[in-house]
Amino acid sequence: MSNIKCFGEVQIETKPCDIVLSRKKTKQAQIMVPTVQTRSIENIKLKENKTITTKGKNIYECCIIPDGRMAFTYYYAHAVRVFSDTGLKDFEVKMPCAVYDILYISKDDTLAVTSGGSSHHCITIIDVQRKQITKTISINSHIYGIALRENKLIYSGQFKGILMIDLSDESINPIVRDKMPPFCYIATFRNQIYHTNTETHAVTCYDQQGKPKMDIQK
């Protein structure tokens, strides 16, 4: 091995090549975010769509059933009447007391009705398919406006505040402990609760814990 002076040879060969440099941002897809223009409530215009002629007086509330039927509360007649979308009477349920507010519960196809200023303080549940009362839940106050959140009813109790009743076990928990006047209504939107006040002529927005967020004055 000591006599070997050369073992192969090394050659270096150079070739031209193209290197393409690209900016990362040029490959990113452009996300177009549409601008949503806010509308003032002052610019909202209501248009009459349909008129339903019903017999009776003192119709306090109504709600729309998903199939298009409409349910109305006849306060002094102690009745809930359901009409088709063309105004034909479908059925009537005689109630044990006056009836004030009403809403539809899709989970079990029922109507929940409040007793207002009646001496019977209760929420009455009506089965829409069977067209009859299936349950009466006793409440410890006059009960007016009512709203639904999941399987819970949120209602306005006179002098008791805003309360929530779980329909699964009928347990009642207070949300707002302020003494509320009669004839108040309730609505929910997302995580807010909106409550009307017949004495202050205002609508108060509360969060889920019952903390007031804002007042809307007349």
GROMACS .gro file of C-alpha atoms in nm:
model
  218
    1MET     CA    1   0.000   0.000   0.000
    2SER     CA    2   0.297   0.230   0.060
    3ASN     CA    3   0.379   0.220  -0.314
    4ILE     CA    4   0.038   0.359  -0.414
    5LYS     CA    5   0.072   0.730  -0.480
    6CYS     CA    6  -0.268   0.789  -0.636
    7PHE     CA    7  -0.606   0.628  -0.569
    8GLY     CA    8  -0.865   0.764  -0.811
    9GLU     CA    9  -0.934   1.134  -0.865
   10VAL     CA   10  -1.197   1.383  -0.748
   11GLN     CA   11  -1.366   1.612  -1.000
   12ILE     CA   12  -1.587   1.907  -0.912
   13GLU     CA   13  -1.856   1.985  -1.167
   14THR     CA   14  -2.067   2.298  -1.137
   15LYS     CA   15  -2.410   2.339  -1.299
   16PRO     CA   16  -2.634   2.644  -1.300
   17CYS     CA   17  -2.972   2.609  -1.122
   18ASP     CA   18  -3.275   2.827  -1.063
   19ILE     CA   19  -3.384   2.906  -0.705
   20VAL     CA   20  -3.737   3.035  -0.675
   21LEU     CA   21  -3.809   3.248  -0.369
   22SER     CA   22  -4.172   3.309  -0.284
   23ARG     CA   23  -4.322   3.524  -0.013
   24LYS     CA   24  -4.545   3.337   0.230
   25LYS     CA   25  -4.801   3.611   0.239
   26THR     CA   26  -4.864   3.586  -0.133
   27LYS     CA   27  -4.985   3.228  -0.087
   28GLN     CA   28  -5.227   3.310   0.190
   29ALA     CA   29  -5.588   3.318   0.083
   30GLN     CA   30  -5.755   3.649   0.130
   31ILE     CA   31  -6.045   3.628   0.371
   32MET     CA   32  -6.318   3.871   0.285
   33VAL     CA   33  -6.514   3.979   0.591
   34PRO     CA   34  -6.847   4.127   0.490
   35THR     CA   35  -6.934   4.450   0.658
   36VAL     CA   36  -7.263   4.436   0.841
   37GLN     CA   37  -7.439   4.765   0.855
   38THR     CA   38  -7.623   4.825   1.179
   39ARG     CA   39  -7.984   4.926   1.150
   40SER     CA   40  -8.147   5.169   1.383
   41ILE     CA   41  -8.469   5.056   1.544
   42GLU     CA   42  -8.615   5.387   1.434
   43ASN     CA   43  -8.577   5.278   1.069
   44ILE     CA   44  -8.759   4.946   1.107
   45LYS     CA   45  -9.097   4.956   0.937
   46LEU     CA   46  -9.365   4.698   1.006
   47LYS     CA   47  -9.585   4.575   0.725
   48GLU     CA   48  -9.921   4.410   0.780
   49ASN     CA   49  -9.910   4.055   0.649
   50LYS     CA   50 -10.237   3.897   0.753
   51THR     CA   51 -10.544   3.965   0.965
   52ILE     CA   52 -10.704   3.682   1.163
   53THR     CA   53 -11.061   3.742   1.275
   54THR     CA   54 -11.146   3.570   1.603
   55LYS     CA   55 -11.447   3.589   1.829
   56GLY     CA   56 -11.416   3.697   2.188
   57LYS     CA   57 -11.271   3.979   2.394
   58ASN     CA   58 -10.969   4.043   2.613
   59ILE     CA   59 -10.720   3.846   2.406
   60TYR     CA   60 -10.400   3.905   2.599
   61GLU     CA   61 -10.133   3.700   2.423
   62CYS     CA   62 -10.059   3.467   2.133
   63CYS     CA   63  -9.783   3.240   2.006
   64ILE     CA   64  -9.709   3.069   1.677
   65ILE     CA   65  -9.685   2.689   1.661
   66PRO     CA   66  -9.422   2.562   1.411
   67ASP     CA   67  -9.689   2.415   1.180
   68GLY     CA   68  -9.838   2.763   1.135
   69ARG     CA   69 -10.123   2.742   1.384
   70MET     CA   70 -10.174   3.023   1.634
   71ALA     CA   71 -10.267   2.995   2.001
   72PHE     CA   72 -10.445   3.282   2.181
   73THR     CA   73 -10.521   3.344   2.549
   74TYR     CA   74 -10.870   3.470   2.635
   75TYR     CA   75 -10.814   3.618   2.979
   76TYR     CA   76 -11.164   3.651   3.125
   77ALA     CA   77 -11.310   3.364   2.924
   78HIS     CA   78 -11.056   3.132   3.091
   79ALA     CA   79 -10.974   2.970   2.758
   80VAL     CA   80 -10.693   2.897   2.514
   81ARG     CA   81 -10.803   2.879   2.152
   82VAL     CA   82 -10.592   2.751   1.865
   83PHE     CA   83 -10.656   2.860   1.505
   84SER     CA   84 -10.515   2.750   1.171
   85ASP     CA   85 -10.303   2.988   0.965
   86THR     CA   86 -10.617   3.074   0.768
   87GLY     CA   87 -10.813   3.172   1.079
   88LEU     CA   88 -11.024   2.857   1.122
   89LYS     CA   89 -11.069   2.744   1.481
   90ASP     CA   90 -10.885   2.417   1.545
   91PHE     CA   91 -10.960   2.352   1.911
   92GLU     CA   92 -11.025   2.517   2.247
   93VAL     CA   93 -10.913   2.424   2.597
   94LYS     CA   94 -11.111   2.550   2.895
   95MET     CA   95 -10.876   2.661   3.171
   96PRO     CA   96 -10.925   2.648   3.550
   97CYS     CA   97 -10.833   3.015   3.583
   98ALA     CA   98 -10.759   3.331   3.390
   99VAL     CA   99 -10.488   3.302   3.124
  100TYR     CA  100 -10.226   3.565   3.050
  101ASP     CA  101  -9.907   3.479   2.860
  102ILE     CA  102  -9.843   3.172   2.644
  103LEU     CA  103  -9.549   3.006   2.469
  104TYR     CA  104  -9.475   2.692   2.271
  105ILE     CA  105  -9.233   2.422   2.394
  106SER     CA  106  -9.098   2.223   2.100
  107LYS     CA  107  -8.935   1.952   2.312
  108ASP     CA  108  -9.268   1.787   2.397
  109ASP     CA  109  -9.509   1.976   2.166
  110THR     CA  110  -9.686   2.161   2.446
  111LEU     CA  111  -9.809   2.508   2.537
  112ALA     CA  112  -9.721   2.675   2.867
  113VAL     CA  113  -9.979   2.925   2.994
  114THR     CA  114  -9.954   3.165   3.289
  115SER     CA  115 -10.244   3.259   3.517
  116GLY     CA  116 -10.184   3.635   3.538
  117GLY     CA  117 -10.372   3.799   3.824
  118SER     CA  118 -10.597   3.501   3.886
  119SER     CA  119 -10.643   3.364   4.238
  120HIS     CA  120 -10.497   3.040   4.102
  121HIS     CA  121 -10.122   3.101   4.082
  122CYS     CA  122 -10.000   2.849   3.829
  123ILE     CA  123  -9.846   2.753   3.497
  124THR     CA  124 -10.067   2.522   3.294
  125ILE     CA  125  -9.921   2.283   3.036
  126ILE     CA  126 -10.137   2.189   2.734
  127ASP     CA  127 -10.056   1.897   2.505
  128VAL     CA  128 -10.106   2.021   2.148
  129GLN     CA  129 -10.164   1.674   2.000
  130ARG     CA  130 -10.404   1.554   2.267
  131LYS     CA  131 -10.562   1.900   2.296
  132GLN     CA  132 -10.591   1.883   2.672
  133ILE     CA  133 -10.424   1.990   2.996
  134THR     CA  134 -10.151   1.752   3.108
  135LYS     CA  135  -9.998   1.935   3.404
  136THR     CA  136 -10.053   2.228   3.639
  137ILE     CA  137  -9.754   2.374   3.824
  138SER     CA  138  -9.837   2.579   4.134
  139ILE     CA  139  -9.653   2.910   4.184
  140ASN     CA  140  -9.640   3.122   4.500
  141SER     CA  141  -9.731   3.451   4.331
  142HIS     CA  142  -9.926   3.609   4.050
  143ILE     CA  143  -9.740   3.516   3.732
  144TYR     CA  144  -9.744   3.719   3.412
  145GLY     CA  145  -9.483   3.717   3.135
  146ILE     CA  146  -9.300   3.396   3.052
  147ALA     CA  147  -9.005   3.292   2.834
  148LEU     CA  148  -8.830   2.965   2.754
  149ARG     CA  149  -8.461   2.877   2.779
  150GLU     CA  150  -8.368   2.515   2.714
  151ASN     CA  151  -8.595   2.314   2.948
  152LYS     CA  152  -8.650   2.601   3.189
  153LEU     CA  153  -8.922   2.865   3.210
  154ILE     CA  154  -8.830   3.219   3.312
  155TYR     CA  155  -9.125   3.419   3.443
  156SER     CA  156  -9.221   3.749   3.603
  157GLY     CA  157  -9.371   3.699   3.948
  158GLN     CA  158  -9.556   3.993   4.099
  159PHE     CA  159  -9.366   4.123   4.406
  160LYS     CA  160  -9.131   3.821   4.375
  161GLY     CA  161  -8.905   3.925   4.087
  162ILE     CA  162  -8.780   3.722   3.793
  163LEU     CA  163  -8.767   3.350   3.861
  164MET     CA  164  -8.676   3.033   3.673
  165ILE     CA  165  -8.850   2.697   3.701
  166ASP     CA  166  -8.694   2.373   3.580
  167LEU     CA  167  -8.961   2.168   3.403
  168SER     CA  168  -8.783   1.841   3.479
  169ASP     CA  169  -8.824   1.865   3.858
  170GLU     CA  170  -9.032   2.186   3.901
  171SER     CA  171  -8.763   2.346   4.118
  172ILE     CA  172  -8.775   2.727   4.132
  173ASN     CA  173  -8.474   2.958   4.160
  174PRO     CA  174  -8.473   3.339   4.173
  175ILE     CA  175  -8.280   3.538   3.913
  176VAL     CA  176  -8.379   3.894   4.007
  177ARG     CA  177  -8.517   3.960   4.356
  178ASP     CA  178  -8.663   4.305   4.286
  179LYS     CA  179  -9.034   4.346   4.356
  180MET     CA  180  -9.198   4.352   4.015
  181PRO     CA  181  -9.533   4.513   3.937
  182PRO     CA  182  -9.812   4.321   3.761
  183PHE     CA  183  -9.859   4.286   3.383
  184CYS     CA  184  -9.486   4.260   3.306
  185TYR     CA  185  -9.351   4.066   3.010
  186ILE     CA  186  -9.027   3.875   2.957
  187ALA     CA  187  -8.820   3.786   2.651
  188THR     CA  188  -8.480   3.621   2.612
  189PHE     CA  189  -8.214   3.674   2.347
  190ARG     CA  190  -7.883   3.487   2.359
  191ASN     CA  191  -7.765   3.525   2.720
  192GLN     CA  192  -7.980   3.826   2.801
  193ILE     CA  193  -8.318   3.855   2.971
  194TYR     CA  194  -8.544   4.148   2.881
  195HIS     CA  195  -8.815   4.250   3.128
  196THR     CA  196  -9.080   4.518   3.087
  197ASN     CA  197  -9.197   4.731   3.380
  198THR     CA  198  -9.547   4.876   3.380
  199GLU     CA  199  -9.463   5.131   3.650
  200THR     CA  200  -9.140   5.276   3.513
  201HIS     CA  201  -9.239   5.225   3.147
  202ALA     CA  202  -8.894   5.082   3.080
  203VAL     CA  203  -8.737   4.762   2.950
  204THR     CA  204  -8.445   4.633   3.156
  205CYS     CA  205  -8.182   4.398   3.017
  206TYR     CA  206  -8.029   4.149   3.262
  207ASP     CA  207  -7.754   3.893   3.224
  208GLN     CA  208  -7.798   3.528   3.324
  209GLN     CA  209  -7.700   3.608   3.684
  210GLY     CA  210  -7.966   3.876   3.713
  211LYS     CA  211  -7.734   4.176   3.693
  212PRO     CA  212  -7.889   4.472   3.508
  213LYS     CA  213  -7.697   4.568   3.193
  214MET     CA  214  -7.905   4.854   3.058
  215ASP     CA  215  -8.244   5.026   3.070
  216ILE     CA  216  -8.446   5.125   2.768
  217GLN     CA  217  -8.676   5.412   2.857
  218LYS     CA  218  -8.990   5.504   2.670
   0.00000   0.00000   0.00000
